[in-house]
CSV table of C-alpha atoms in Angstrom, one decimal:
chain,number,residue,atom,x,y,z
U,163,GLU,CA,-11.2,6.1,-5.7
U,164,ALA,CA,-11.3,3.6,-2.9
U,165,ASP,CA,-14.1,3.6,-0.5
U,166,ILE,CA,-12.6,3.4,2.9
U,167,TYR,CA,-13.5,5.9,5.5
U,168,GLN,CA,-11.9,7.0,8.8
U,169,THR,CA,-13.4,9.1,11.5
U,170,PRO,CA,-12.7,11.4,13.1
U,171,ARG,CA,-10.1,13.1,10.8
U,172,TYR,CA,-8.6,15.0,13.7
U,173,LEU,CA,-8.8,14.4,17.5
U,174,VAL,CA,-7.3,16.4,20.3
U,175,ILE,CA,-8.1,14.9,23.7
U,176,GLY,CA,-6.6,14.8,27.2
U,177,THR,CA,-4.5,12.1,28.8
U,178,GLY,CA,-6.4,9.1,30.3
U,179,LYS,CA,-9.3,9.2,28.0
U,180,LYS,CA,-10.6,6.2,26.2
U,181,ILE,CA,-10.5,6.6,22.4
U,182,THR,CA,-12.0,4.7,19.4
U,183,LEU,CA,-10.9,5.4,16.0
U,184,GLU,CA,-13.3,4.2,13.4
U,185,CYS,CA,-12.5,2.6,10.0
U,186,SER,CA,-15.2,1.4,7.5
U,187,GLN,CA,-14.8,0.1,3.9
U,188,THR,CA,-17.5,-0.7,1.3
U,189,MET,CA,-15.4,-2.8,-1.0
U,190,GLY,CA,-16.1,-6.1,0.7
U,191,HIS,CA,-12.3,-6.6,1.4
U,192,ASP,CA,-11.4,-9.4,3.9
U,193,LYS,CA,-8.0,-8.0,4.8
U,194,MET,CA,-7.8,-4.8,6.9
U,195,TYR,CA,-4.8,-3.1,8.5
U,196,TRP,CA,-4.0,-0.3,10.9
U,197,TYR,CA,-0.7,1.7,10.4
U,198,GLN,CA,1.0,4.4,12.5
U,199,GLN,CA,2.8,7.2,10.7
U,200,ASP,CA,4.9,10.0,12.2
U,201,PRO,CA,6.0,13.0,10.2
U,202,GLY,CA,8.9,12.1,7.8
U,203,MET,CA,8.8,8.5,8.9
U,204,GLU,CA,7.7,5.2,7.3
U,205,LEU,CA,4.4,3.6,8.0
U,206,HIS,CA,4.5,1.0,10.8
U,207,LEU,CA,1.9,-1.9,10.9
U,208,ILE,CA,0.3,-2.1,14.3
U,209,HIS,CA,-2.7,-4.4,13.7
U,210,TYR,CA,-4.2,-6.5,10.9
U,211,SER,CA,-7.1,-8.8,10.3
U,212,TYR,CA,-7.8,-11.5,7.7
U,213,GLY,CA,-11.5,-11.5,8.2
U,214,VAL,CA,-14.3,-11.5,10.8
U,215,ASN,CA,-13.1,-12.5,14.2
U,216,SER,CA,-9.5,-12.5,13.0
U,217,THR,CA,-7.1,-10.0,14.5
U,218,GLU,CA,-3.3,-10.0,14.8
U,219,LYS,CA,-0.7,-7.6,16.1
U,220,GLY,CA,1.7,-6.0,13.7
U,221,ASP,CA,5.4,-5.3,13.8
U,222,LEU,CA,5.2,-2.1,16.0
U,223,SER,CA,4.2,-2.8,19.6
U,224,SER,CA,1.1,-0.8,20.3
U,225,GLU,CA,-1.1,-0.3,23.4
U,226,SER,CA,-4.1,-0.2,21.3
U,227,THR,CA,-6.6,-3.0,20.6
U,228,VAL,CA,-8.8,-3.8,17.6
U,229,SER,CA,-11.9,-5.8,16.8
U,230,ARG,CA,-13.4,-7.2,13.6
U,231,ILE,CA,-17.1,-8.2,14.2
U,232,ARG,CA,-18.2,-7.2,10.7
U,233,THR,CA,-16.3,-7.4,7.4
U,234,GLU,CA,-16.6,-3.7,6.7
U,235,HIS,CA,-15.7,-2.4,10.1
U,236,PHE,CA,-12.3,-2.4,11.9
U,237,PRO,CA,-12.2,0.0,14.9
U,238,LEU,CA,-9.1,0.7,16.9
U,239,THR,CA,-9.3,1.4,20.7
U,240,LEU,CA,-7.0,3.1,23.2
U,241,GLU,CA,-8.2,2.5,26.7
U,242,SER,CA,-6.2,5.3,28.3
U,243,ALA,CA,-4.6,7.7,26.0
U,244,ARG,CA,-1.1,9.1,26.6
U,245,PRO,CA,1.0,11.8,24.9
U,246,SER,CA,3.2,9.0,23.4
U,247,HIS,CA,0.1,8.0,21.4
U,248,THR,CA,0.2,11.2,19.5
U,249,SER,CA,0.5,10.2,15.8
U,250,GLN,CA,-1.4,9.7,12.6
U,251,TYR,CA,-3.3,6.4,12.3
U,252,LEU,CA,-4.0,5.0,8.8
U,253,CYS,CA,-6.5,2.3,8.1
U,254,ALA,CA,-6.2,0.2,4.9
U,255,SER,CA,-7.9,-2.8,3.2
U,256,SER,CA,-7.2,-5.2,0.4
U,257,PRO,CA,-8.8,-8.3,-1.2
U,258,ALA,CA,-8.3,-11.7,0.3
U,259,THR,CA,-6.8,-13.2,-2.8
U,260,GLY,CA,-3.7,-12.1,-4.7
U,261,VAL,CA,-0.6,-10.8,-2.9
U,262,ASN,CA,-0.2,-8.3,-5.8
U,263,GLN,CA,-3.3,-6.4,-4.9
U,264,PRO,CA,-2.8,-2.8,-3.7
U,265,GLN,CA,-3.9,-1.8,-0.3
U,266,HIS,CA,-6.5,1.0,-0.3
U,267,PHE,CA,-5.9,3.6,2.4
U,268,GLY,CA,-8.2,5.9,4.2
U,269,ASP,CA,-7.3,9.5,4.9
U,270,GLY,CA,-6.2,8.9,8.4
U,271,THR,CA,-6.9,10.2,11.9
U,272,ARG,CA,-4.5,12.7,13.3
U,273,LEU,CA,-4.5,12.1,17.0
U,274,SER,CA,-3.0,14.5,19.5
U,275,ILE,CA,-3.0,13.6,23.2
U,276,LEU,CA,-2.5,16.6,25.6
M,270,LYS,CA,17.7,-6.8,7.7
M,271,ASN,CA,15.0,-6.0,5.2
M,272,GLN,CA,15.0,-2.4,4.4
M,273,VAL,CA,13.8,0.1,1.8
M,274,GLU,CA,15.8,3.3,1.2
M,275,GLN,CA,14.6,6.2,-0.8
M,276,SER,CA,16.5,9.1,-2.3
M,277,PRO,CA,16.4,12.0,-2.4
M,278,GLN,CA,14.6,12.8,0.9
M,279,SER,CA,13.2,15.9,-0.7
M,280,LEU,CA,13.1,17.6,-4.1
M,281,ILE,CA,12.0,20.8,-5.6
M,282,ILE,CA,11.4,21.2,-9.3
M,283,LEU,CA,9.7,23.7,-11.6
M,284,GLU,CA,6.3,23.0,-13.2
M,285,GLY,CA,6.7,21.2,-16.6
M,286,LYS,CA,10.1,19.6,-15.7
M,287,ASN,CA,10.7,15.9,-15.3
M,288,CYS,CA,12.2,14.2,-12.2
M,289,THR,CA,13.2,10.7,-11.1
M,290,LEU,CA,13.0,9.3,-7.6
M,291,GLN,CA,15.0,6.3,-6.4
M,292,CYS,CA,14.3,3.3,-4.3
M,293,ASN,CA,16.9,0.7,-3.1
M,294,TYR,CA,15.8,-2.4,-1.2
M,295,THR,CA,17.2,-5.3,0.5
M,296,VAL,CA,14.0,-7.3,1.0
M,297,SER,CA,14.2,-11.0,0.3
M,298,PRO,CA,12.5,-13.1,-0.9
M,299,PHE,CA,11.0,-10.4,-3.1
M,300,SER,CA,7.3,-10.5,-4.1
M,301,ASN,CA,6.4,-7.1,-5.5
M,302,LEU,CA,7.4,-3.4,-5.4
M,303,ARG,CA,4.7,-0.6,-5.2
M,304,TRP,CA,4.9,3.1,-5.5
M,305,TYR,CA,2.3,5.2,-3.6
M,306,LYS,CA,1.5,8.9,-3.8
M,307,GLN,CA,0.5,10.6,-0.5
M,308,ASP,CA,-0.8,14.1,-0.6
M,309,THR,CA,-0.5,16.1,2.6
M,310,GLY,CA,-3.3,15.1,5.1
M,311,ARG,CA,-4.4,12.2,2.9
M,312,GLY,CA,-3.8,8.5,2.8
M,313,PRO,CA,-1.4,6.9,0.3
M,314,VAL,CA,-2.8,6.1,-3.2
M,315,SER,CA,-1.3,3.3,-5.3
M,316,LEU,CA,0.5,4.3,-8.5
M,317,THR,CA,2.0,1.1,-9.7
M,318,ILE,CA,2.7,-2.5,-8.6
M,319,MET,CA,5.5,-4.5,-10.3
M,320,THR,CA,6.4,-8.1,-9.8
M,321,PHE,CA,9.7,-9.8,-10.4
M,322,SER,CA,9.1,-10.3,-14.0
M,323,GLU,CA,8.1,-6.7,-14.8
M,324,ASN,CA,10.8,-4.1,-15.4
M,325,THR,CA,8.6,-1.1,-16.3
M,326,LYS,CA,5.1,0.0,-15.7
M,327,SER,CA,3.3,3.3,-16.5
M,328,ASN,CA,0.4,5.1,-15.0
M,329,GLY,CA,-0.2,8.3,-17.0
M,330,ARG,CA,2.8,10.6,-16.5
M,331,TYR,CA,4.3,8.2,-13.9
M,332,THR,CA,6.7,5.5,-15.1
M,333,ALA,CA,8.2,3.0,-12.7
M,334,THR,CA,11.2,0.8,-13.5
M,335,LEU,CA,12.5,-2.2,-11.6
M,336,ASP,CA,15.8,-3.9,-11.6
M,337,ALA,CA,15.4,-7.0,-9.6
M,338,ASP,CA,19.0,-8.0,-10.0
M,339,THR,CA,20.4,-4.8,-8.4
M,340,LYS,CA,17.3,-4.3,-6.2
M,341,GLN,CA,16.6,-0.8,-7.5
M,342,SER,CA,13.5,0.9,-8.6
M,343,SER,CA,12.9,4.4,-9.9
M,344,LEU,CA,9.8,6.5,-10.4
M,345,HIS,CA,10.0,9.0,-13.3
M,346,ILE,CA,7.5,11.8,-13.5
M,347,THR,CA,7.1,13.5,-16.8
M,348,ALA,CA,5.9,17.2,-17.3
M,349,SER,CA,5.4,17.8,-13.7
M,350,GLN,CA,2.2,19.6,-12.5
M,351,LEU,CA,1.6,21.5,-9.3
M,352,SER,CA,-0.7,18.6,-8.3
M,353,ASP,CA,2.3,16.3,-8.2
M,354,SER,CA,3.5,17.9,-5.0
M,355,ALA,CA,3.3,15.1,-2.5
M,356,SER,CA,5.3,12.4,-0.8
M,357,TYR,CA,6.1,9.4,-2.9
M,358,ILE,CA,6.6,6.2,-1.0
M,359,CYS,CA,8.3,3.0,-2.2
M,360,VAL,CA,6.9,-0.2,-0.6
M,361,VAL,CA,8.4,-3.7,-1.1
M,362,SER,CA,6.5,-6.9,-0.3
M,363,ASP,CA,8.1,-10.2,0.5
M,364,ARG,CA,6.6,-13.6,-0.2
M,365,GLY,CA,7.7,-15.2,3.0
M,366,SER,CA,4.3,-15.2,4.6
M,367,THR,CA,0.6,-15.3,3.7
M,368,LEU,CA,0.3,-11.7,4.7
M,369,GLY,CA,2.9,-10.6,2.2
M,370,ARG,CA,4.7,-8.4,4.6
M,371,LEU,CA,5.2,-4.8,3.4
M,372,TYR,CA,8.3,-2.8,3.9
M,373,PHE,CA,7.9,1.0,3.6
M,374,GLY,CA,10.4,3.6,2.6
M,375,ARG,CA,10.2,7.0,4.3
M,376,GLY,CA,9.2,8.7,1.1
M,377,THR,CA,10.6,11.5,-1.1
M,378,GLN,CA,8.8,14.8,-0.5
M,379,LEU,CA,8.4,16.4,-4.0
M,380,THR,CA,7.4,20.1,-4.3
M,381,VAL,CA,6.5,21.5,-7.7
M,382,TRP,CA,6.8,25.2,-8.1
M,383,PRO,CA,5.0,27.3,-10.7
């Protein structure tokens, strides 16, 4: 069982609020990722990081931002939440070496913006 | 355009029966193909990873096959159990970048009835 944790698991919040979704892993993985997943649809990469102080935008345009100050921590922030941000957000990590390494996923945060 | 298509979209089988899920892809250049299991409300969990040179890989009652020539993969589940009810996601990685970009299918939703 992979040790990657996301909090909160569920969040219902009003429009305009600032939100931070937490993701932590205890495996010492250098690579970390944020995905967005809507029901019945494929996962879309919105952010990734190769290591501390490294962050890149993914394939799906997102108004969120991320930071990577510590290896184990990769939080995602929405400065002003809108109903269009309603979705499930999944965090993942993988070792730095070996492109054939699986990504380990957290259980996600289901976000609902009213 | 790099794509991953899965079929069927959903499947219902009786406990104890076998089933096969299909994945066709157009991703090039190919690096590896992964099958993930995603339980409702949880993150995906890796079942198998296969590289170009591998044409079959097993993980307990799960057996994945890969035909890199026809760009097809299948996931065979033997003697299904109620706990197999989940979404099964096919993911293909290219080797066109250091990141090893992942292309996700939309998944097959499997329901096992008692």
